[in-house]
Short mmCIF file of C-alpha atoms and ligand atoms in Angstrom, two decimals:
data_model
loop_
_atom_site.label_atom_id
_atom_site.label_comp_id
_atom_site.label_asym_id
_atom_site.label_seq_id
_atom_site.Cartn_x
_atom_site.Cartn_y
_atom_site.Cartn_z
CA UNK A 1 110.43 158.53 120.48
CA UNK A 2 110.06 158.31 116.62
CA UNK A 3 106.73 158.12 114.82
CA UNK A 4 105.39 157.72 111.14
CA UNK A 5 105.87 160.89 109.00
CA UNK A 6 102.77 161.71 107.69
CA UNK A 7 104.19 163.55 104.80
CA UNK A 8 104.99 160.89 103.01
CA UNK A 9 100.96 160.03 102.13
CA UNK A 10 99.09 161.56 99.81
CA UNK A 11 96.35 162.51 100.26
CA UNK A 12 93.87 158.72 98.31
CA UNK A 13 90.49 159.74 97.00
CA UNK A 14 87.79 157.84 97.95
CA UNK A 15 87.37 153.47 98.76
CA UNK A 16 85.26 151.66 100.08
CA UNK A 17 86.85 149.34 102.15
CA UNK A 18 86.46 145.74 100.93
CA UNK A 19 83.48 143.66 102.04
CA UNK A 20 83.40 143.05 106.09
CA UNK A 21 86.26 144.82 106.41
CA UNK A 22 87.15 146.77 109.72
CA UNK A 23 88.94 149.72 109.38
CA UNK A 24 90.75 150.32 113.22
CA UNK A 25 92.19 147.79 115.22
CA UNK A 26 91.62 148.85 118.98
CA UNK A 27 94.86 148.46 120.58
CA UNK A 28 96.49 149.99 124.32
CA UNK A 29 98.90 152.01 122.11
CA UNK A 30 95.40 153.67 120.95
CA UNK A 31 93.12 152.87 117.66
CA UNK A 32 96.05 152.00 114.45
CA UNK A 33 93.22 153.49 111.72
CA UNK A 34 93.22 150.69 109.06
CA UNK A 35 91.55 152.56 106.48
CA UNK A 36 95.00 152.22 105.04
CA UNK A 37 96.96 149.70 105.19
CA UNK A 38 99.57 149.56 107.12
CA UNK A 39 103.05 149.03 106.94
CA UNK A 40 104.50 146.54 109.55
CA UNK A 41 107.79 146.29 110.47
CA UNK A 42 109.99 143.47 111.46
CA UNK A 43 112.44 143.03 114.62
CA UNK A 44 113.68 139.15 115.07
CA UNK A 45 115.44 139.24 118.39
CA UNK A 46 116.39 135.82 116.94
CA UNK A 47 120.45 134.09 116.33
CA UNK A 48 118.78 131.87 112.91
CA UNK A 49 115.71 134.13 110.74
CA UNK A 50 115.93 132.44 107.94
CA UNK A 51 116.87 136.92 106.26
CA UNK A 52 117.65 138.56 109.57
CA UNK A 53 118.97 136.44 112.18
CA UNK A 54 121.35 137.77 114.66
CA UNK A 55 121.19 141.20 113.52
CA UNK A 56 118.47 142.80 116.22
CA UNK A 57 119.80 140.16 118.97
CA UNK A 58 121.66 143.85 120.67
CA UNK A 59 118.55 146.27 122.07
CA UNK A 60 120.25 149.29 121.41
CA UNK A 61 120.23 148.07 117.87
CA UNK A 62 117.48 146.66 117.75
CA UNK A 63 116.14 149.96 118.71
CA UNK A 64 117.66 151.94 116.14
CA UNK A 65 116.77 149.58 113.63
CA UNK A 66 112.77 150.24 114.63
CA UNK A 67 113.30 153.64 115.06
CA UNK A 68 114.76 153.77 111.67
CA UNK A 69 111.68 151.48 110.52
CA UNK A 70 108.91 154.37 111.92
CA UNK A 71 110.28 156.62 110.30
CA UNK A 72 110.22 155.29 106.59
CA UNK A 73 107.03 154.74 107.10
CA UNK A 74 105.73 151.70 109.59
CA UNK A 75 103.06 151.87 111.49
CA UNK A 76 103.70 148.88 114.03
CA UNK A 77 106.23 146.55 114.88
CA UNK A 78 106.78 143.35 114.58
CA UNK A 79 108.84 141.70 117.77
CA UNK A 80 109.73 137.87 117.59
CA UNK A 81 112.70 135.79 119.43
CA UNK A 82 111.03 132.31 118.18
CA UNK A 83 112.18 131.28 114.81
CA UNK A 84 108.91 129.94 112.85
CA UNK A 85 111.54 128.88 109.65
CA UNK A 86 110.97 126.01 107.85
CA UNK A 87 112.63 123.17 109.99
CA UNK A 88 113.52 125.92 113.23
CA UNK A 89 113.26 123.89 116.15
CA UNK A 90 110.98 125.09 119.31
CA UNK A 91 113.17 127.54 121.93
CA UNK A 92 112.51 127.38 125.29
CA UNK A 93 110.41 129.52 127.49
CA UNK A 94 112.81 131.01 129.61
CA UNK A 95 115.05 131.19 126.44
CA UNK A 96 112.70 133.31 124.50
CA UNK A 97 111.94 135.61 127.60
CA UNK A 98 115.98 136.58 128.20
CA UNK A 99 116.11 137.37 124.09
CA UNK A 100 113.30 139.15 123.78
CA UNK A 101 113.06 141.41 126.51
CA UNK A 102 116.00 143.59 126.89
CA UNK A 103 115.13 143.85 123.00
CA UNK A 104 111.12 145.13 123.52
CA UNK A 105 112.52 147.10 126.35
CA UNK A 106 114.55 149.35 124.37
CA UNK A 107 112.60 149.67 121.47
CA UNK A 108 109.17 150.32 123.73
CA UNK A 109 111.28 153.47 124.65
CA UNK A 110 112.27 154.34 121.16
CA UNK A 111 109.27 154.80 119.37
CA UNK A 112 105.40 155.20 119.74
CA UNK A 113 104.18 152.51 117.02
CA UNK A 114 101.82 149.89 118.67
CA UNK A 115 104.27 146.59 118.75
CA UNK A 116 103.13 142.91 118.34
CA UNK A 117 105.58 140.31 119.40
CA UNK A 118 105.48 136.81 117.67
CA UNK A 119 104.75 134.18 120.19
CA UNK A 120 103.06 131.43 120.47
CA UNK A 121 103.25 130.71 124.58
CA UNK A 122 101.08 132.58 126.62
CA UNK A 123 104.02 133.14 129.84
CA UNK A 124 105.68 135.51 126.59
CA UNK A 125 103.32 137.27 125.65
CA UNK A 126 101.81 138.00 128.77
CA UNK A 127 105.70 139.25 130.12
CA UNK A 128 105.85 141.38 126.78
CA UNK A 129 101.87 142.69 127.44
CA UNK A 130 103.67 144.04 130.72
CA UNK A 131 106.75 145.31 129.63
CA UNK A 132 104.48 147.48 126.28
CA UNK A 133 103.85 145.18 123.83
CA UNK A 134 99.85 146.23 122.33
CA UNK A 135 99.13 142.70 120.13
CA UNK A 136 99.87 139.76 120.38
CA UNK A 137 100.54 137.41 116.64
CA UNK A 138 100.55 134.09 117.42
CA UNK A 139 101.26 131.56 114.07
CA UNK A 140 100.04 128.09 115.59
CA UNK A 141 96.17 131.00 116.64
CA UNK A 142 96.31 129.35 120.09
CA UNK A 143 96.80 126.14 119.48
CA UNK A 144 100.21 125.62 120.58
CA UNK A 145 99.39 127.33 124.41
CA UNK A 146 95.62 126.96 125.41
CA UNK A 147 96.61 129.93 128.15
CA UNK A 148 97.13 131.80 125.20
CA UNK A 149 93.57 133.49 124.24
CA UNK A 150 92.33 133.42 127.81
CA UNK A 151 95.67 135.89 128.45
CA UNK A 152 95.49 138.28 125.53
CA UNK A 153 91.24 138.56 127.08
CA UNK A 154 92.25 139.33 130.42
CA UNK A 155 94.88 142.11 129.41
CA UNK A 156 92.33 143.09 125.77
CA UNK A 157 95.13 143.23 123.69
CA UNK A 158 94.47 142.30 120.28
CA UNK A 159 95.31 138.62 118.40
CA UNK A 160 96.80 138.02 115.14
CA UNK A 161 96.29 134.44 114.20
CA UNK A 162 97.96 132.78 111.56
CA UNK A 163 96.99 129.79 109.76
CA UNK A 164 100.15 126.84 109.57
CA UNK A 165 98.99 123.30 108.44
CA UNK A 166 101.67 121.23 110.50
CA UNK A 167 104.34 122.79 112.96
CA UNK A 168 107.58 124.72 111.66
CA UNK A 169 109.77 121.55 111.96
CA UNK A 170 107.54 119.35 109.55
CA UNK A 171 105.29 121.89 107.76
CA UNK A 172 107.30 121.94 104.60
CA UNK A 173 107.65 118.13 104.37
CA UNK A 174 104.23 117.55 102.37
CA UNK A 175 101.62 120.37 102.50
CA UNK A 176 98.37 119.16 101.06
CA UNK A 177 94.78 120.34 100.68
CA UNK A 178 91.78 119.32 98.94
CA UNK A 179 90.81 123.04 98.26
CA UNK A 180 93.74 125.80 100.06
CA UNK A 181 90.98 129.29 100.15
CA UNK A 182 88.59 127.64 101.61
CA UNK A 183 90.66 125.53 104.41
CA UNK A 184 92.32 128.54 105.23
CA UNK A 185 89.12 129.98 105.78
CA UNK A 186 87.22 127.37 107.71
CA UNK A 187 90.37 127.15 109.79
CA UNK A 188 90.61 130.90 110.78
CA UNK A 189 86.95 131.19 111.08
CA UNK A 190 86.96 128.53 113.99
CA UNK A 191 90.21 130.18 115.52
CA UNK A 192 88.22 133.31 115.76
CA UNK A 193 85.00 132.01 117.01
CA UNK A 194 87.40 129.88 119.53
CA UNK A 195 89.18 133.01 120.44
CA UNK A 196 85.93 134.76 120.55
CA UNK A 197 84.57 132.47 123.06
CA UNK A 198 87.22 133.03 125.65
CA UNK A 199 86.73 136.45 125.54
CA UNK A 200 88.55 138.68 122.95
CA UNK A 201 86.79 141.05 121.30
CA UNK A 202 85.78 140.30 117.66
CA UNK A 203 87.28 144.24 116.55
CA UNK A 204 90.61 142.76 118.67
CA UNK A 205 90.86 140.10 115.79
CA UNK A 206 93.58 139.63 112.53
CA UNK A 207 93.57 136.83 110.05
CA UNK A 208 96.35 136.12 108.82
CA UNK A 209 96.47 133.36 105.69
CA UNK A 210 100.31 132.26 106.71
CA UNK A 211 102.12 132.43 103.52
CA UNK A 212 104.20 129.79 104.02
CA UNK A 213 103.71 128.05 106.53
CA UNK A 214 102.75 124.50 104.93
CA UNK A 215 102.08 125.61 102.04
CA UNK A 216 103.27 124.97 98.30
CA UNK A 217 104.44 127.85 96.30
CA UNK A 218 100.95 127.12 94.07
CA UNK A 219 98.88 127.29 97.88
CA UNK A 220 100.90 130.32 98.40
CA UNK A 221 99.71 132.60 94.75
CA UNK A 222 96.97 130.61 95.03
CA UNK A 223 95.99 132.46 98.79
CA UNK A 224 96.63 135.44 97.77
CA UNK A 225 94.64 135.86 94.58
CA UNK A 226 92.07 135.05 96.60
CA UNK A 227 92.49 136.76 99.79
CA UNK A 228 89.08 138.56 99.64
CA UNK A 229 87.74 135.64 100.51
CA UNK A 230 90.01 135.48 103.47
CA UNK A 231 88.64 139.28 103.81
CA UNK A 232 85.21 138.66 103.63
CA UNK A 233 85.37 137.47 106.82
CA UNK A 234 84.67 140.72 108.67
CA UNK A 235 88.51 140.67 110.46
CA UNK A 236 91.33 142.36 109.40
CA UNK A 237 93.82 140.36 107.07
CA UNK A 238 97.80 140.05 107.55
CA UNK A 239 100.26 138.67 104.83
CA UNK A 240 104.17 138.04 105.78
CA UNK A 241 105.33 137.31 102.06
CA UNK A 242 108.86 139.49 102.87
CA UNK A 243 111.35 136.95 101.59
CA UNK A 244 109.90 134.21 101.58
CA UNK A 245 111.05 131.31 100.16
CA UNK A 246 108.22 130.95 97.43
CA UNK A 247 109.67 134.02 95.80
CA UNK A 248 113.14 132.65 95.80
CA UNK A 249 111.58 129.34 94.05
CA UNK A 250 109.77 131.45 91.51
CA UNK A 251 112.59 133.35 90.52
CA UNK A 252 115.16 130.33 89.66
CA UNK A 253 116.89 130.42 93.53
CA UNK A 254 116.79 133.74 94.48
CA UNK A 255 118.16 134.25 97.46
CA UNK A 256 116.48 135.90 101.25
CA UNK A 257 117.96 139.34 100.84
CA UNK A 258 117.71 139.75 97.09
CA UNK A 259 113.64 139.45 96.98
CA UNK A 260 112.85 142.65 97.16
CA UNK A 261 110.96 142.53 94.11
CA UNK A 262 109.66 140.20 94.18
CA UNK A 263 108.25 140.79 97.69
CA UNK A 264 106.90 143.98 96.14
CA UNK A 265 104.81 142.60 94.38
CA UNK A 266 103.44 139.84 96.25
CA UNK A 267 102.62 143.41 98.40
CA UNK A 268 101.17 145.54 96.27
CA UNK A 269 99.04 142.21 94.92
CA UNK A 270 97.75 141.87 98.91
CA UNK A 271 96.95 144.84 99.44
CA UNK A 272 94.52 144.83 95.61
CA UNK A 273 93.49 141.95 97.64
CA UNK A 274 92.30 143.93 100.51
CA UNK A 275 95.43 143.00 102.56
CA UNK A 276 95.64 145.61 106.20
CA UNK A 277 98.89 144.97 107.51
CA UNK A 278 101.78 143.74 105.44
CA UNK A 279 104.78 142.93 107.55
CA UNK A 280 107.56 143.43 105.97
CA UNK A 281 111.46 143.54 106.54
CA UNK A 282 112.40 146.32 104.28
CA UNK A 283 109.93 149.12 105.31
CA UNK A 284 111.15 151.97 103.11
CA UNK A 285 110.51 150.26 100.00
CA UNK A 286 106.83 148.35 100.67
CA UNK A 287 105.79 151.78 102.20
CA UNK A 288 106.01 153.09 98.62
CA UNK A 289 104.93 150.29 97.17
CA UNK A 290 101.73 150.61 99.15
CA UNK A 291 101.09 154.11 98.53
CA UNK A 292 101.32 153.75 94.79
CA UNK A 293 98.84 150.36 95.26
CA UNK A 294 96.39 152.32 97.34
CA UNK A 295 96.89 155.35 95.26
CA UNK A 296 95.58 153.63 92.63
CA UNK A 297 93.42 151.22 93.95
CA UNK A 298 91.51 154.14 95.01
CA UNK A 299 91.24 156.15 91.52
N1 HH2 B 1 105.99 134.76 109.01
C1 HH2 B 1 107.63 134.51 109.83
C2 HH2 B 1 107.06 135.20 111.16
N2 HH2 B 1 106.20 135.55 111.49
N3 HH2 B 1 103.82 135.88 111.80
C3 HH2 B 1 102.40 136.55 111.38
N4 HH2 B 1 101.05 136.80 111.21
N5 HH2 B 1 102.44 136.02 109.95
C4 HH2 B 1 103.71 135.97 108.70
O1 HH2 B 1 103.77 135.68 107.77
C5 HH2 B 1 104.76 134.96 109.47
C6 HH2 B 1 104.41 135.92 110.96
C7 HH2 B 1 108.19 134.68 108.70
O2 HH2 B 1 109.04 135.35 108.55
P1 HH2 B 1 110.58 136.02 109.18
O3 HH2 B 1 110.39 137.11 110.48
O4 HH2 B 1 111.15 136.98 108.80
O5 HH2 B 1 111.40 134.48 109.84
P2 HH2 B 1 111.53 133.59 111.03
O6 HH2 B 1 110.29 132.50 111.50
O7 HH2 B 1 111.85 133.02 111.06
O8 HH2 B 1 112.13 134.62 111.77
#
């Protein structure tokens, strides 16, 4: 079992959490402290993810990668078996389970940190929870499968509710908003209410602006700039900027694996804006970014 190295985190000075932020997330693996931002390492059991497709399909390789991410400072890992990249087509239930469960079992045996499962299907969420997943990360915010909220409520696991305009197949065609920040905030408020109406506890809800999901470069930058408006909703905020194409566009067409510095800049600003969970591929580098950002914010 690999646990994060506590000695890599210097003591931060006194810092009040932003208004409305909660400082823990209750998972079956115990309380995940969010007084400091947590790096969430991405383990994609997909052949076609835009940045790490195919790398973690093999369970023993995925477990080794997961253990390495925890040793580098990841406080949580996110496992997914359905690509949500722009233009991706949906994966059938049995194929998603066939890819995910062997990887999840191997990763669960290798690390002690909370594991989230990136899925929009209640049946996949239930199977993953039975195999030791602690959190559900639903990029459809419970809209794809009407049974999702009830499944999470019954199992008592937290859920990440992410904003997306459209579906992965169509979302980048012509994203359009009046005011992207207030529309995303209203959407997340409404989905959180629906989750609570289905029995999910308030302290088991995380919200996410869905960077890159039906958004232009300007929309993504605006959401990062105004993250305070989402933090003010009162739920921990997760942000996934890692290697995303808006960074490539801002950086003259850089490929996914050449977007680390761009990712680092966006993560530092997301932490400054109050993000508590940072979903990333390159854990060691981004852990350093988070530690330094928080030290400056706490000074
Ligand atoms: N981004 C991706 C996938 N899942 N979940 C949340 N909550 N927030 C995100 O921003 C987010 C997410 C896309 O990144 P990646 O996993 O690298 O690609 P793919 O979906 O192709 O597997």
